[in-house]
Coordinates of C-alpha atoms in Angstrom, one line a residue:
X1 CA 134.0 90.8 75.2
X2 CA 132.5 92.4 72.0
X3 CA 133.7 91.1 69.1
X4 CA 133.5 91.8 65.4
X5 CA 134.0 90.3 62.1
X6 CA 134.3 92.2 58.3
X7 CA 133.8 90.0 55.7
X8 CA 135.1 90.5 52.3
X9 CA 134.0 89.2 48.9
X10 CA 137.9 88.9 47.4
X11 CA 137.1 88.6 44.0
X12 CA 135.3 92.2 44.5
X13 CA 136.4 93.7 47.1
X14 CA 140.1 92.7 47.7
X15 CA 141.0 96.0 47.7
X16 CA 139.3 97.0 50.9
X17 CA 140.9 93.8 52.6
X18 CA 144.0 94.8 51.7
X19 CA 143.4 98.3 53.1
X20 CA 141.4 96.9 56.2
X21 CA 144.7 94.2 56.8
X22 CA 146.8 96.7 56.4
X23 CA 145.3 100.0 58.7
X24 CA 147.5 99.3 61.4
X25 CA 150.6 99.6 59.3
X26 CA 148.8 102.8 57.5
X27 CA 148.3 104.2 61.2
X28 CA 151.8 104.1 61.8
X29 CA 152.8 105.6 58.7
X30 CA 150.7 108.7 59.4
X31 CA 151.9 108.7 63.3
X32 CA 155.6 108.8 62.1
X33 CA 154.6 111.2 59.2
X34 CA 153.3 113.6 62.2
X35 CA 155.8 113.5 64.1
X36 CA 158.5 114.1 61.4
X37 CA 156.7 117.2 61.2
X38 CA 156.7 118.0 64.8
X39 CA 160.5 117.7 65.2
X40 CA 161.5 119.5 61.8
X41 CA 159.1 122.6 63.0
X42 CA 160.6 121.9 67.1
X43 CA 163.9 121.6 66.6
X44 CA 164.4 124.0 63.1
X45 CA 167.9 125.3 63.2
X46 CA 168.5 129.0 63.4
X47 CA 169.1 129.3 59.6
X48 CA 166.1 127.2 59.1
X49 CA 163.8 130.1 56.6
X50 CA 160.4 130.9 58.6
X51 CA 158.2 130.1 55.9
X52 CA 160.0 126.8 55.9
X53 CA 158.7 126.4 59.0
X54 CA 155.6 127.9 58.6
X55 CA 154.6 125.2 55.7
X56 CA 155.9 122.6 58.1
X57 CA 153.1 123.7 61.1
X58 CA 150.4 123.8 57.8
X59 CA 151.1 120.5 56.3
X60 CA 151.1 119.0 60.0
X61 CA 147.2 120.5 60.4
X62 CA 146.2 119.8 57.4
X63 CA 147.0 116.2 58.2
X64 CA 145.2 116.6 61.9
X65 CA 142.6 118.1 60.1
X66 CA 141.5 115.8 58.4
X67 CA 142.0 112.8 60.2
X68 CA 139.4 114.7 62.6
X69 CA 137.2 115.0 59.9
X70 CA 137.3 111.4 59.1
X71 CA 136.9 110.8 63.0
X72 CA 140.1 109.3 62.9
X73 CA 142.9 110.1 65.8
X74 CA 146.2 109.1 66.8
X75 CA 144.4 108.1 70.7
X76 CA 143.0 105.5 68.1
X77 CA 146.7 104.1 68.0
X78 CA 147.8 104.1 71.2

């Protein structure tokens, strides 16, 4: 089993412990960010303005975007 270990100097660097600690949570945030998006764009009522929607489907790719850029995906998460 491969195994891996970050260490941090915490006077310096507690920061990016924090962040590292905490990516899991961030992950999850994003995930249910996305998928906000997906079901206010999917299930958009009738009187729900197309450009409404339209800034919806944009936000959700800019997110996807650059997540890919940053070689980060949601298959990561599950």
């Amino acid at each position: 089993m491969a195994k891996a270990i970050l260490k941090f100097d915490l006077d310096e660097e507690s920061n990016d412990f924090k962040l590292a600690v905490n990516a899991k949570e961030i992950m999850s945030v994003l995930w249910e960010v996305d998928q906000e998006l997906r079901n206010k764009t999917k299930y958009a009522s009738d009187s729900t303005n197309q450009e409404t929607v339209d800034a919806l489907i944009s936000i959700r790719d800019f997110l996807r975007e650059s997540m890919s850029d940053k070689s980060i995906s949601f298959d990561m998460y599950n």
